[in-house]
Short mmCIF file of C-alpha atoms in Angstrom, two decimals:
data_model
loop_
_atom_site.label_atom_id
_atom_site.label_comp_id
_atom_site.label_asym_id
_atom_site.label_seq_id
_atom_site.Cartn_x
_atom_site.Cartn_y
_atom_site.Cartn_z
CA UNK A 177 0.00 0.00 0.00
CA UNK A 178 1.33 3.40 -0.95
CA UNK A 179 1.64 6.10 1.67
CA UNK A 180 2.54 9.76 1.36
CA UNK A 181 3.68 11.48 4.53
CA UNK A 182 3.83 15.28 4.53
CA UNK A 183 5.60 16.95 7.47
CA UNK A 184 5.53 20.61 8.47
CA UNK A 185 5.65 22.95 11.51
CA UNK A 186 9.45 23.11 11.70
CA UNK A 187 9.39 26.56 13.29
CA UNK A 188 7.59 25.14 16.34
CA UNK A 189 10.10 22.33 16.93
CA UNK A 190 12.21 22.55 20.05
CA UNK A 191 15.98 22.37 19.50
CA UNK A 192 16.19 19.34 21.79
CA UNK A 193 14.12 17.22 19.38
CA UNK A 194 16.50 18.07 16.57
CA UNK A 195 19.66 17.29 18.57
CA UNK A 196 18.36 14.06 20.09
CA UNK A 197 17.07 12.76 16.75
CA UNK A 198 20.30 13.68 14.99
CA UNK A 199 22.44 11.81 17.53
CA UNK A 200 20.49 8.60 16.89
CA UNK A 201 21.41 8.54 13.20
CA UNK A 202 24.52 6.82 11.81
CA UNK A 203 27.63 9.01 11.88
CA UNK A 204 27.72 9.51 8.12
CA UNK A 205 24.13 10.77 8.13
CA UNK A 206 24.86 13.11 11.03
CA UNK A 207 27.80 14.56 9.15
CA UNK A 208 25.84 14.96 5.92
CA UNK A 209 23.02 16.82 7.68
CA UNK A 210 25.42 18.99 9.68
CA UNK A 211 27.19 20.11 6.50
CA UNK A 212 24.16 22.17 5.50
CA UNK A 213 24.92 25.78 6.35
CA UNK A 214 21.35 26.84 7.06
CA UNK A 215 19.36 25.40 9.96
CA UNK A 216 16.12 25.08 7.92
CA UNK A 217 18.00 22.88 5.44
CA UNK A 218 19.32 20.75 8.29
CA UNK A 219 15.79 20.38 9.67
CA UNK A 220 14.34 19.32 6.32
CA UNK A 221 17.13 16.78 5.77
CA UNK A 222 16.67 15.36 9.27
CA UNK A 223 12.90 15.06 8.96
CA UNK A 224 13.22 13.31 5.61
CA UNK A 225 15.67 10.82 7.09
CA UNK A 226 13.66 9.92 10.17
CA UNK A 227 10.39 9.71 8.22
CA UNK A 228 11.94 7.06 5.98
CA UNK A 229 13.42 5.18 8.94
CA UNK A 230 10.19 5.12 10.95
CA UNK A 231 8.27 3.73 8.01
CA UNK A 232 11.01 1.23 7.16
CA UNK A 233 10.88 -0.14 10.70
CA UNK A 234 7.10 -0.34 10.55
CA UNK A 235 6.88 -2.06 7.17
CA UNK A 236 9.80 -4.48 7.46
CA UNK A 237 9.80 -5.29 11.18
CA UNK A 238 13.52 -4.49 11.32
CA UNK A 239 15.06 -2.58 14.19
CA UNK A 240 16.76 0.74 13.57
CA UNK A 241 20.17 -0.93 13.85
CA UNK A 242 19.19 -3.45 11.16
CA UNK A 243 18.37 -0.79 8.56
CA UNK A 244 21.11 -0.51 5.94
CA UNK A 245 20.78 1.96 3.10
CA UNK A 246 22.69 2.18 -0.15
CA UNK A 247 22.51 4.12 -3.43
CA UNK A 248 22.29 2.99 -7.03
CA UNK A 249 24.80 4.11 -9.66
CA UNK A 250 22.81 7.31 -10.19
CA UNK A 251 22.70 8.17 -6.49
CA UNK A 252 19.12 7.16 -5.68
CA UNK A 253 18.97 5.71 -2.15
CA UNK A 254 17.33 2.40 -1.32
CA UNK A 255 16.95 0.03 1.63
CA UNK A 256 19.39 -2.82 1.12
CA UNK A 257 17.98 -6.38 0.81
CA UNK A 258 14.38 -5.10 0.91
CA UNK A 259 13.18 -4.81 -2.70
CA UNK A 260 9.54 -4.51 -1.60
CA UNK A 261 10.29 -1.30 0.30
CA UNK A 262 10.73 1.69 -2.00
CA UNK A 263 10.73 5.31 -1.03
CA UNK A 264 11.44 8.81 -2.22
CA UNK A 265 11.75 12.14 -0.42
CA UNK A 266 11.23 15.72 -1.56
CA UNK A 267 11.25 19.01 0.34
CA UNK A 268 10.49 22.61 -0.41
CA UNK A 269 9.85 25.55 1.87
CA UNK A 270 7.60 24.52 4.76
CA UNK A 271 7.15 20.89 3.69
CA UNK A 272 9.02 17.59 3.64
CA UNK A 273 7.17 14.86 1.75
CA UNK A 274 8.01 11.15 1.73
CA UNK A 275 6.38 8.57 -0.56
CA UNK A 276 6.51 4.90 0.48
CA UNK A 277 5.59 2.07 -1.89
CA UNK A 278 6.24 -1.57 -2.72
CA UNK A 279 7.64 -0.70 -6.16
CA UNK A 280 9.65 2.25 -7.45
CA UNK A 281 8.11 5.60 -6.59
CA UNK A 282 8.96 9.25 -7.07
CA UNK A 283 7.62 12.36 -5.36
CA UNK A 284 8.16 16.07 -5.84
CA UNK A 285 6.87 19.08 -3.92
CA UNK A 286 7.52 22.65 -5.04
CA UNK A 287 6.75 26.05 -3.63
CA UNK A 288 4.94 28.07 -6.30
CA UNK A 289 7.01 31.19 -6.95
CA UNK A 290 7.36 33.72 -9.76
CA UNK A 291 9.47 32.15 -12.49
CA UNK A 292 10.67 32.93 -15.98
CA UNK A 293 8.47 30.68 -18.10
CA UNK A 294 11.12 30.66 -20.82
CA UNK A 295 12.73 27.90 -18.74
CA UNK A 296 10.02 25.61 -20.12
CA UNK A 297 11.49 25.92 -23.60
CA UNK A 298 14.78 24.47 -22.31
CA UNK A 299 13.43 21.57 -20.29
CA UNK A 300 9.91 20.67 -21.46
CA UNK A 301 8.88 18.75 -24.55
CA UNK A 302 7.54 20.71 -27.52
CA UNK A 303 4.01 19.52 -26.80
CA UNK A 304 4.24 20.61 -23.17
CA UNK A 305 5.56 24.03 -24.18
CA UNK A 306 2.72 24.44 -26.66
CA UNK A 307 0.14 23.44 -24.06
CA UNK A 308 1.64 25.84 -21.52
CA UNK A 309 1.64 28.91 -23.73
CA UNK A 310 -1.79 28.12 -25.15
CA UNK A 311 -3.25 28.83 -21.70
CA UNK A 312 -4.39 32.27 -20.57
CA UNK A 313 -1.44 34.13 -19.07
CA UNK A 314 -2.81 34.02 -15.52
CA UNK A 315 -2.95 30.18 -15.61
CA UNK A 316 0.56 29.55 -16.90
CA UNK A 317 2.53 29.73 -13.67
CA UNK A 318 0.39 27.10 -11.93
CA UNK A 319 0.51 24.84 -14.99
CA UNK A 320 4.28 25.21 -15.22
CA UNK A 321 4.59 23.83 -11.66
CA UNK A 322 2.08 21.09 -12.47
CA UNK A 323 4.37 19.91 -15.25
CA UNK A 324 7.58 20.48 -13.30
CA UNK A 325 6.50 18.38 -10.29
CA UNK A 326 5.12 15.63 -12.52
CA UNK A 327 8.35 15.45 -14.52
CA UNK A 328 10.51 15.48 -11.39
CA UNK A 329 8.40 12.73 -9.79
CA UNK A 330 8.90 10.58 -12.89
CA UNK A 331 12.66 11.19 -13.02
CA UNK A 332 12.93 10.32 -9.33
CA UNK A 333 10.80 7.19 -9.68
CA UNK A 334 12.98 5.83 -12.49
CA UNK A 335 16.07 6.60 -10.41
CA UNK A 336 18.44 7.51 -13.24
CA UNK A 337 18.72 11.21 -12.48
CA UNK A 338 19.13 13.70 -15.30
CA UNK A 339 20.61 11.06 -17.57
CA UNK A 340 16.98 11.12 -18.75
CA UNK A 341 16.47 14.47 -20.53
CA UNK A 342 13.41 16.30 -19.24
CA UNK A 343 12.23 16.92 -22.78
CA UNK A 344 12.33 13.23 -23.75
CA UNK A 345 8.91 12.50 -22.22
CA UNK A 346 5.65 14.38 -21.84
CA UNK A 347 2.67 14.91 -19.58
CA UNK A 348 -0.60 16.18 -21.00
CA UNK A 349 -3.70 17.33 -19.12
CA UNK A 350 -6.93 15.79 -20.37
CA UNK A 351 -10.14 16.34 -18.38
CA UNK A 352 -8.12 17.45 -15.33
CA UNK A 353 -6.03 14.25 -15.39
CA UNK A 354 -2.47 13.93 -16.64
CA UNK A 355 -1.32 11.22 -19.01
CA UNK A 356 2.29 10.13 -19.56
CA UNK A 357 4.03 9.51 -22.88
CA UNK A 358 7.58 8.49 -23.68
CA UNK A 359 9.14 7.18 -26.88
CA UNK A 360 11.89 5.43 -24.91
CA UNK A 361 10.20 4.12 -21.74
CA UNK A 362 7.55 1.42 -22.40
CA UNK A 363 6.81 0.96 -18.68
CA UNK A 364 3.30 2.12 -17.68
CA UNK A 365 3.51 5.11 -15.34
CA UNK A 366 0.73 6.52 -13.20
CA UNK A 367 0.75 9.95 -11.60
CA UNK A 368 -1.40 11.82 -9.16
CA UNK A 369 -1.45 15.35 -7.81
CA UNK A 370 -2.44 16.30 -4.28
CA UNK A 371 -3.74 19.48 -2.70
CA UNK A 372 -1.21 19.98 0.06
CA UNK A 373 -1.14 23.75 0.47
CA UNK A 374 -2.38 26.57 -1.80
CA UNK A 375 1.21 27.74 -2.33
CA UNK A 376 2.61 24.30 -3.20
CA UNK A 377 2.32 21.65 -5.90
CA UNK A 378 2.74 17.97 -5.03
CA UNK A 379 2.95 15.05 -7.47
CA UNK A 380 3.66 11.32 -7.15
CA UNK A 381 4.62 8.82 -9.86
CA UNK A 382 4.39 5.03 -9.56
CA UNK A 383 4.16 1.88 -11.69
CA UNK A 384 0.61 1.06 -10.57
CA UNK A 385 -2.76 2.76 -10.21
CA UNK A 386 -3.14 2.19 -6.46
CA UNK A 387 -1.94 5.65 -5.54
CA UNK A 388 -2.57 7.07 -2.09
CA UNK A 389 -5.89 8.84 -1.60
CA UNK A 390 -4.32 11.76 0.24
CA UNK A 391 -1.15 12.75 2.11
CA UNK A 392 -0.86 11.95 5.79
CA UNK A 393 0.09 15.23 7.47
CA UNK A 394 2.47 15.07 10.42
CA UNK A 395 3.97 17.59 12.83
CA UNK A 396 7.79 17.72 12.81
CA UNK A 397 8.17 17.76 16.60
CA UNK A 398 5.79 14.83 17.07
CA UNK A 399 7.65 12.86 14.42
CA UNK A 400 11.00 13.45 16.14
CA UNK A 401 9.54 12.46 19.49
CA UNK A 402 8.16 9.24 17.98
CA UNK A 403 11.50 8.45 16.36
CA UNK A 404 13.41 8.95 19.61
CA UNK A 405 10.96 6.73 21.48
CA UNK A 406 11.07 3.92 18.90
CA UNK A 407 14.87 3.87 18.59
CA UNK A 408 15.69 4.15 22.28
CA UNK A 409 13.05 1.68 23.48
CA UNK A 410 14.79 -1.71 23.40
CA UNK A 411 11.59 -3.76 23.49
CA UNK A 412 9.53 -1.64 21.10
CA UNK A 413 7.17 -3.44 18.74
CA UNK A 414 7.97 -1.66 15.46
CA UNK A 415 4.87 -3.06 13.80
CA UNK A 416 2.74 -0.71 15.92
CA UNK A 417 4.13 2.46 14.32
#
């Protein structure tokens, strides 16, 4: 079953939750998070990491110490020896979003901001560019971020990074639903958009139609507290997460 967890309320999180959660992570993860210069970036990276770990413990029955992560040749992370546990993380502004699935999955969240729409001509397919500029001017910004999040979610699901040119595949809106087309990827892909926040766009891409009905919204402080409790409690039943 697919799940999408969306975490916010970082500004309300006590520093102690951050420090205690960070210290429970492997040393390499601590160092990676600490290298971010800005505290908000550290918070988003931490929340993404512990969201994945909590759900991995819940779904696999493994303890925190038994979780071993690796990356593929393109840098996409995965849980080693657990092919039925796939995940992807995205963050932007006030939100960290994590998608969990049994097969490859990609997720992207973006804060809608003023942008030079000429970027579309560099990265979108010709059909997508035509569809974008055929819209009334006041609708173009929102549609740009519709396409951008959909394309990013696909790229992240496939897990080959930007070795896949963004203009080599297309999304098209038909009756308020988006369809996927690629001349090089015969794998069926299914996408869905979610209303997370009026100022954000959120899209998920998977290889099946059983996409989550809606995101599960979580508070950052509560998530950290739950993570600390689960990791430090020796006799915890991880299946109850």
